[in-house]
Amino acid sequence: MGLGGMNKLNWIGRSLPRVEDKKFLMGRGGYIDDMDLHGMLHVAVLRSPFAHAIIKGMDTSAAEALPGVVAVITGKQAAELCDWMPDFNPEPNLHKWRVLADEKVRYVGEGVAVVVAESRYIAEDGRDLIEVDYEPLAPVPSARKAQEAGAALLHDGMESNVAHDSTLAFGDVDGEFERAAHIVREHVYWGRTAAQPMETAGSVASYNPGNGMLTIHANSVALTNFSFLVAGTLKIDSNKLDLVPMPAGGSFGSKFWATRATVTAGMCSKFLGRPVKYVEDRLDHALSCDHHGSEREYDIEMAISADGEFRALRLVCTDDYGAYFQFGLGTHGNAMSQVIGPYDIKAISYRAVGVLTNKCQQGAYRGFGSEVHNFALERLVDKAAIELGVDALELRRKNFITPDKFPHKIPGGNVYDSGNYEAVLQEALKDARLDYWRAEQAKAREEGRYVGIGIVTQQERSVYAANEWWFFRGAEGVSSVPESVSLHVDALGKVSVTMYSTAFWGNSPETVAAQVLGEELGVNPDEVSFAYQGTNKGLPGSGPGGSRFTVMITGAVQGASAKIRDKAIKIAAHMLEVAEGDLEYVNGGVQVKGDPSQRKSLAEIAIMPRLFKHQLPDDITSGFDADMVYDHPYTTLPTADRSDLGIFYPMMAHATHIAVVEVDVETGGVKFLDYIAVHDCGTVVNPRSLDGQVIGGLAQGVGQALYEEFVYDDEGQIQSSSWLDYLIPSAMEIPEVRLGHHETPSPFTPYGMKGGGEGGRMHAPAAIASAVDDALKPLGATRATHLPLTPERIISMVNGH
Amino acid sequence: MKPPRFEYLRPDSVGAAVALLNEHGEGARILAGGQSLIPMMNFRIAQPSHLIDITRVPGLDAITDEGNAITIGAAVRQSTVEYSPVVKDRCPLLVEALKWVAHEPIRHRGTVCGSLAHADPHSELAATSLALNATFTVVGASGERQVPAVDFFIGPFTTVIESGEMLSSVSFPVVPAGSGYAIDEFSRTHGNFAIAGGVSVIQLGADGKVASATLSMFGMASRAFRAFAAEERLIGSMPTAEAIAEAADLALVDVDCSADMHGSEEYRAHLGRVYAGRVLTSAVARAQGGSK
Amino acid sequence: MSNIDKHEITLNINGNSTSLTVEGRTLLHDTLRRAGMVSVHAGCEHGVCGACTVRINGQSARSCITLAVQVDGDEITTVESLAKGEELNIIQEAFWRRHGLQCGFCTPGMLMRVTEFLEENPDPTRDEAREAIASNLCRCTGYQHIIDSVIEAAARLRGEEWSDDAGIPARELGDATEVSN
Ligand SMILES: Cc1cc2nc3c(=O)[nH]c(=O)nc-3n(C[C@H](O)[C@H](O)[C@H](O)COP(=O)(O)OP(=O)(O)OC[C@H]3O[C@@H](n4cnc5c(N)ncnc54)[C@H](O)[C@@H]3O)c2cc1C
Ligand code: FES
Ligand code: FES
């Protein structure tokens, strides 16, 4: 349903204070670490100091003898207690991983044993007493070194460290490059970062040997359809595992299918028959979280016609996956969904090379690989403008997909649902005062100061479908990605909502659902109550991720509300003695069409099926509840030969970002002078909450561009495991952002919404790099293509390196 | 990340603290604000057997105006110094230096003496003590000794304080009237440790020439250090831009710059020269402006 | 080294004198959490992030790098002291209305820091507010809405009305159908 033909909206579009927030403001958020069960034990994980080594032996006797230590479980024992970890890697037999390494460690920080004790303090004391005999192997510290002849192999069953190498090509790529008037090439490096939410991943597991039930509360329960995989790892029946979602203190992807903490706590609890808590500390999370973000190198080139038309894109993307391949090619599925950016490019060739190295594995981080692609593409477009000698904005405009072309099928098969890129750009330019900044730039240059302006126009895909995971391989994959809610209307007409995955991780699922319920059932959003149900007997959910939650939960709430309304009308028809067809649901009650005087409120209606079933017609059952499982609203499957990948990520948001920076060419420091961001993610539910997501993502983009990096040295030793070195930007590093919104509704989603949760991080890095280039232009500096742009790197760019 | 076990002791005099240090030997350590020591213990990099908390020793929390110097006891918190009217009046450079140290909540707990005793190569306060020629009072079983700043810091996290000794106070000479002073640094994020920085105090003669100059650098080598060659270049000269540039170039002669993920040796050397130039320029400008 | 290093200490937590037995090594944030103040969050446990910020004798401090024994006899204030029953105090409410939080994990530390800051500087500029909260990391918000909240709270504490940009809770809007959009 689009916006057209809809009634005026009462609640959607308002910047309501979020319904989640009061408990957090009072310090009563109920995070995983706030949970305390009687007799609960605590876990510390012993981690490998080596990047690559054989575990020859382990002596745990001193640790076991320490008063307060209840058990030590080594990797070898864990391999008996648990099966392989569940993951989505395309070659399940070649590079499997375990919750603890049993025979071999493959990165610094990989767990080799756990100590379970009365307190975390004692568990850590015990950990210090374990002695491990390692036989170090040659480290494989980078994707390049991993591919060199003679490099040590991470996984014995493999012929090389290259876990994957395949190319997807659509359209006449070679022909376009042959015919091209210009070919522009760029080499891009994107440093390894990670989401690093303020709260780490954690779980509290409680095993009842009496009935065999293992209940695990965790802040990382997404993809509830796959909880049976976790049960498999823990070697229990899938119907005896209940994963209960807890609010997450931030995720940004890091808690998406994050199963390490869950399996760790679950394993210990099942082994000991006692409740066990494992909440990662910062070091656990930095060294060995479930996934770091992408680390990638691109060789990317574009064929351009004589009059500046982008004809074809060809790229080789080398991904440093770390030790395991947990998410397979999901990070490339994300990139493929918006591979041509906002430009009408007709042919593409995308080669993905996945290399295994002695580092923590990579996976989801806000953008999930598409943000890296955005960066590479916009860097290439900027370079094209320079090489063609044309204005970079005009070049972009010339190639924009125009509003009349939507829905627009892109090479590969995904569809962009809607958009108006020129309008977004216009709005950004209107706010940007570019004339002022160009004048400031000129003035600054005279004073020997270097000011630069960077403008990028980029996509933000949203609402993924499961087939984004599987088209790089031949086999069929999973296609379900539902989201569910249950609505309950009690005897007094009060509405409760049950959700089924860790919906809350800093986004606002409850506020969205409440605002939608305001529209759908006419209830006051502040009067709705919320609960989260575990996976056992729960309805299917896929959780937040890929900017899907707002759209999917809205669809579910909408569908469940329709069922509630239908039942309300049925009951009211009986109460008012009017035919159902003459009734309508308006403003939180049922009334005779056109006659508000003949009306029953939801409260008056609700008590009937709760308490007076047998005074109602026979076909009205007791209770006033509705479940709704909402499936992806717009997806098609890949063809068997993959000549068409299907529609897998169609709700296409868009943004223009404009960064104005000053570079201190003596120190290499970068300072923001201004920042403008205009986003179009369809109908906005809560503008201020969306603004918060955009700025928050943007701050992570600033971190990516200038500050953050997990640096591993040549020995595979990590240099930035503490937050003194892994530099999360503070308020002083983040610009004041001037925001705008344009609303181009999606024709395929409820109310025309699209996702908007990842955008800032997907756009800021390219805008900042572009601004740095612009600042340094008079100095003949090399281009900003290697992130992060550390001060030292900027100095070396100024020096022409 | 939890600290290992130790025994916590809280003496009520400096003498008792020193006695405890001697009684418990190598594993015993002074605990001041804990803002460096406890993070290291949380990482289990430091594993002391005994912690001797000196923050409640009567008298150690005093800031004393000695006329030509300000003496700061070992229990005085950084923020107390930062907001002390007498320090602001008599030794404003110290106030400026403190603004660069960590964040306010950390300065509420951390002590000035703790920072100096910790001798982090990145320490603003260490460099400030060098630029101001501070004097350290070190107490041991056999009594106390006075150590000038230039002799106090000997390596990364290492000072002349020996096992069984503690720092009881530090005296910062007041900034002479009419002198110019400056501190500046480059840190990658706000409140984080500097990867290069400098402190300078300059006095000009009636002829406008540099009568005295100190320049110290931090964040770039195994310890904070005085850049004597740079100082000598300036003393007796007119502080022209050229003279300052030449002095800045001399700031790092014979210094082995450190390297880490935030900067190579070459980059740190480059930054060091930049910051030497910047603080000398500011200090000279203030001296010329007659500011205090 | 002795294995048992227990200390009887008394903390005045949010106005309540509380006697506790702790080890010398017990960190203040763990002590407070065990005493029920679960608003005190551990984000990094090495002093960088400020999620564990509480006030010790009125001064903001990192409770993750403070031992409980060090603050024996001191007054500790945590976020639990701010609201009266269901009613948020002005600073909390400003954070609510101006969306000064997302996941809420940094929020208690941020609130303690901001409370102190506004006592010292009741009429701050945005830049001053920005610098004051730079002691505390937030991974969600990008800080802008936190700064908005600080400015909003300052104005309200000075007796001004809610600004036009402050969201109005749904409950106060009542039946939104009566309010123009
Ligand atoms: C996030 C963060 C950022 C920081 N940023 C900076 C920064 O930018 N610049 C900076 O300089 N510092 C910084 N610090 C460190 C901070 O300034 C510390 O407070 C200070 O270095 C130590 O002071 P303290 O009183 O806390 O000492 P403690 O931590 O108690 O002690 C530190 C060391 O000194 C010894 N010691 C302490 N007092 C004495 C004494 N009287 N006699 C003998 N030995 C003694 C201790 O045994 C210990 O080995 C930072 C700290 C953190 C957590
Ligand atoms: S948890 Fe204390 S500063 Fe991060
Ligand atoms: S609101 Fe999530 S860290 Fe600040």
CSV table of C-alpha atoms in Angstrom, one decimal, chain C:
chain,number,residue,atom,x,y,z
C,1,MET,CA,50.0,-12.7,49.6
C,2,SER,CA,47.0,-13.2,51.7
C,3,ASN,CA,44.0,-14.7,49.9
C,4,ILE,CA,41.4,-13.1,52.1
C,5,ASP,CA,41.5,-9.3,51.9
C,6,LYS,CA,38.0,-8.4,53.1
C,7,HIS,CA,37.1,-4.9,54.2
C,8,GLU,CA,34.0,-3.6,56.0
C,9,ILE,CA,33.1,-0.3,54.3
C,10,THR,CA,30.2,2.1,54.4
C,11,LEU,CA,29.0,3.9,51.4
C,12,ASN,CA,26.3,6.4,51.3
C,13,ILE,CA,24.5,5.4,48.2
C,14,ASN,CA,21.9,7.9,47.0
C,15,GLY,CA,21.4,9.0,50.5
C,16,ASN,CA,21.3,5.6,52.1
C,17,SER,CA,24.1,4.6,54.3
C,18,THR,CA,25.0,1.1,53.2
C,19,SER,CA,27.5,-1.3,55.0
C,20,LEU,CA,29.2,-3.7,52.7
C,21,THR,CA,31.9,-6.3,52.9
C,22,VAL,CA,34.2,-6.1,49.9
C,23,GLU,CA,37.6,-7.4,48.8
C,24,GLY,CA,40.3,-4.8,48.4
C,25,ARG,CA,40.2,-5.4,44.7
C,26,THR,CA,36.4,-5.1,44.2
C,27,LEU,CA,35.7,-2.4,41.7
C,28,LEU,CA,33.2,0.3,42.6
C,29,HIS,CA,30.9,-0.4,39.7
C,30,ASP,CA,30.6,-4.1,40.6
C,31,THR,CA,29.9,-3.1,44.2
C,32,LEU,CA,27.2,-0.7,43.2
C,33,ARG,CA,25.6,-3.2,40.8
C,34,ARG,CA,25.6,-5.8,43.6
C,35,ALA,CA,23.9,-3.2,45.8
C,36,GLY,CA,21.2,-3.0,43.2
C,37,MET,CA,22.3,0.1,41.3
C,38,VAL,CA,22.3,-1.7,37.9
C,39,SER,CA,22.2,1.7,36.1
C,40,VAL,CA,26.0,1.6,36.6
C,41,HIS,CA,27.2,0.0,33.3
C,42,ALA,CA,30.5,-1.4,32.4
C,43,GLY,CA,31.4,-0.4,28.8
C,44,CYS,CA,35.2,-0.8,28.8
C,45,GLU,CA,36.5,-1.4,32.3
C,46,HIS,CA,39.6,0.6,31.5
C,47,GLY,CA,38.5,4.2,32.0
C,48,VAL,CA,37.9,5.2,28.5
C,49,CYS,CA,34.1,5.2,27.9
C,50,GLY,CA,32.4,6.7,30.9
C,51,ALA,CA,29.5,4.3,30.9
C,52,CYS,CA,30.2,3.6,34.6
C,53,THR,CA,30.2,7.3,35.6
C,54,VAL,CA,28.8,8.0,39.1
C,55,ARG,CA,29.4,10.9,41.4
C,56,ILE,CA,31.7,10.6,44.3
C,57,ASN,CA,31.0,13.3,46.8
C,58,GLY,CA,29.4,15.2,44.0
C,59,GLN,CA,32.2,14.8,41.5
C,60,SER,CA,31.8,12.6,38.4
C,61,ALA,CA,34.2,9.7,38.3
C,62,ARG,CA,34.8,6.4,36.5
C,63,SER,CA,33.6,3.6,38.9
C,64,CYS,CA,35.3,0.9,36.8
C,65,ILE,CA,38.8,2.2,37.7
C,66,THR,CA,37.9,3.0,41.3
C,67,LEU,CA,38.1,0.5,44.1
C,68,ALA,CA,35.2,0.3,46.5
C,69,VAL,CA,37.6,0.5,49.4
C,70,GLN,CA,39.0,3.8,48.1
C,71,VAL,CA,35.6,5.5,48.6
C,72,ASP,CA,34.8,4.1,52.0
C,73,GLY,CA,32.7,6.7,53.8
C,74,ASP,CA,32.0,8.7,50.7
C,75,GLU,CA,28.7,9.7,49.1
C,76,ILE,CA,27.9,8.0,45.9
C,77,THR,CA,25.1,9.1,43.5
C,78,THR,CA,23.8,7.1,40.6
C,79,VAL,CA,21.0,7.5,38.2
C,80,GLU,CA,18.7,5.7,40.5
C,81,SER,CA,18.5,8.9,42.5
C,82,LEU,CA,17.2,11.1,39.8
C,83,ALA,CA,13.6,10.2,39.1
C,84,LYS,CA,10.9,10.6,41.7
C,85,GLY,CA,8.9,7.4,41.4
C,86,GLU,CA,7.6,7.4,37.9
C,87,GLU,CA,8.5,11.0,37.3
C,88,LEU,CA,11.6,11.7,35.4
C,89,ASN,CA,13.6,14.7,36.6
C,90,ILE,CA,14.1,17.6,34.2
C,91,ILE,CA,17.4,16.4,32.7
C,92,GLN,CA,16.0,12.9,32.2
C,93,GLU,CA,12.9,14.3,30.6
C,94,ALA,CA,14.9,16.6,28.3
C,95,PHE,CA,16.9,13.5,27.2
C,96,TRP,CA,13.6,11.8,26.5
C,97,ARG,CA,11.9,14.6,24.6
C,98,ARG,CA,15.0,15.4,22.6
C,99,HIS,CA,15.9,11.8,21.8
C,100,GLY,CA,19.2,12.0,23.7
C,101,LEU,CA,19.5,8.2,23.8
C,102,GLN,CA,19.1,5.2,21.6
C,103,CYS,CA,20.2,2.0,23.2
C,104,GLY,CA,20.4,3.7,26.6
C,105,PHE,CA,23.7,2.0,27.6
C,106,CYS,CA,25.8,5.1,27.9
C,107,THR,CA,22.8,7.1,29.2
C,108,PRO,CA,23.2,6.7,33.0
C,109,GLY,CA,26.8,7.8,32.9
C,110,MET,CA,26.0,10.6,30.5
C,111,LEU,CA,23.2,11.8,32.9
C,112,MET,CA,25.5,11.8,35.9
C,113,ARG,CA,28.1,13.8,33.9
C,114,VAL,CA,25.5,16.2,32.5
C,115,THR,CA,23.9,16.8,36.0
C,116,GLU,CA,27.3,17.8,37.3
C,117,PHE,CA,28.0,20.0,34.3
C,118,LEU,CA,24.8,21.9,34.5
C,119,GLU,CA,25.3,22.6,38.2
C,120,GLU,CA,28.7,24.2,37.2
C,121,ASN,CA,27.4,25.8,34.1
C,122,PRO,CA,23.7,26.5,34.1
C,123,ASP,CA,23.7,28.3,30.7
C,124,PRO,CA,26.1,26.5,28.5
C,125,THR,CA,26.8,27.1,24.8
C,126,ARG,CA,26.5,24.1,22.5
C,127,ASP,CA,30.3,24.0,22.2
C,128,GLU,CA,30.7,23.9,26.0
C,129,ALA,CA,28.1,21.1,26.2
C,130,ARG,CA,29.9,19.2,23.5
C,131,GLU,CA,33.2,19.5,25.3
C,132,ALA,CA,31.7,18.5,28.6
C,133,ILE,CA,30.2,15.3,27.3
C,134,ALA,CA,33.3,14.4,25.4
C,135,SER,CA,34.4,12.6,28.5
C,136,ASN,CA,31.7,9.9,27.8
C,137,LEU,CA,31.5,7.8,24.7
C,138,CYS,CA,28.2,7.1,23.0
C,139,ARG,CA,28.2,4.6,20.1
C,140,CYS,CA,24.6,5.3,19.0
C,141,THR,CA,23.6,8.9,18.8
C,142,GLY,CA,26.5,10.7,17.2
C,143,TYR,CA,26.1,13.1,20.3
C,144,GLN,CA,24.0,15.8,18.6
C,145,HIS,CA,20.8,14.9,20.3
C,146,ILE,CA,22.6,14.5,23.6
C,147,ILE,CA,23.8,18.1,23.2
C,148,ASP,CA,20.3,19.2,22.2
C,149,SER,CA,19.1,17.5,25.4
C,150,VAL,CA,21.7,19.3,27.6
C,151,ILE,CA,20.7,22.7,26.2
C,152,GLU,CA,17.0,21.9,26.6
C,153,ALA,CA,17.6,20.7,30.2
C,154,ALA,CA,19.6,23.8,31.0
C,155,ALA,CA,16.8,26.1,29.7
C,156,ARG,CA,14.2,24.2,31.7
C,157,LEU,CA,16.3,24.2,34.8
C,158,ARG,CA,16.4,28.0,34.4
C,159,GLY,CA,12.7,28.0,34.3
C,160,GLU,CA,12.1,28.3,30.6
C,161,GLU,CA,9.3,26.4,28.7
C,162,TRP,CA,10.0,23.3,26.6
C,163,SER,CA,11.3,24.4,23.2
C,164,ASP,CA,9.4,23.8,20.0
C,165,ASP,CA,11.8,21.1,19.1
C,166,ALA,CA,11.1,19.1,22.2
C,167,GLY,CA,8.9,16.1,21.4
C,168,ILE,CA,5.6,15.8,23.2
C,169,PRO,CA,4.9,12.4,24.8
C,170,ALA,CA,1.9,10.6,23.2
C,171,ARG,CA,0.1,10.5,26.5
C,172,GLU,CA,0.1,14.3,26.7
C,173,LEU,CA,-1.1,14.6,23.1
C,174,GLY,CA,-4.0,12.5,24.1
C,175,ASP,CA,-6.2,11.7,21.1
C,176,ALA,CA,-3.9,12.9,18.3
C,177,THR,CA,-6.9,13.0,16.0
C,178,GLU,CA,-7.8,16.2,17.7
C,179,VAL,CA,-4.4,17.7,17.3
C,180,SER,CA,-3.5,19.1,13.9
C,181,ASN,CA,-0.5,17.4,12.3
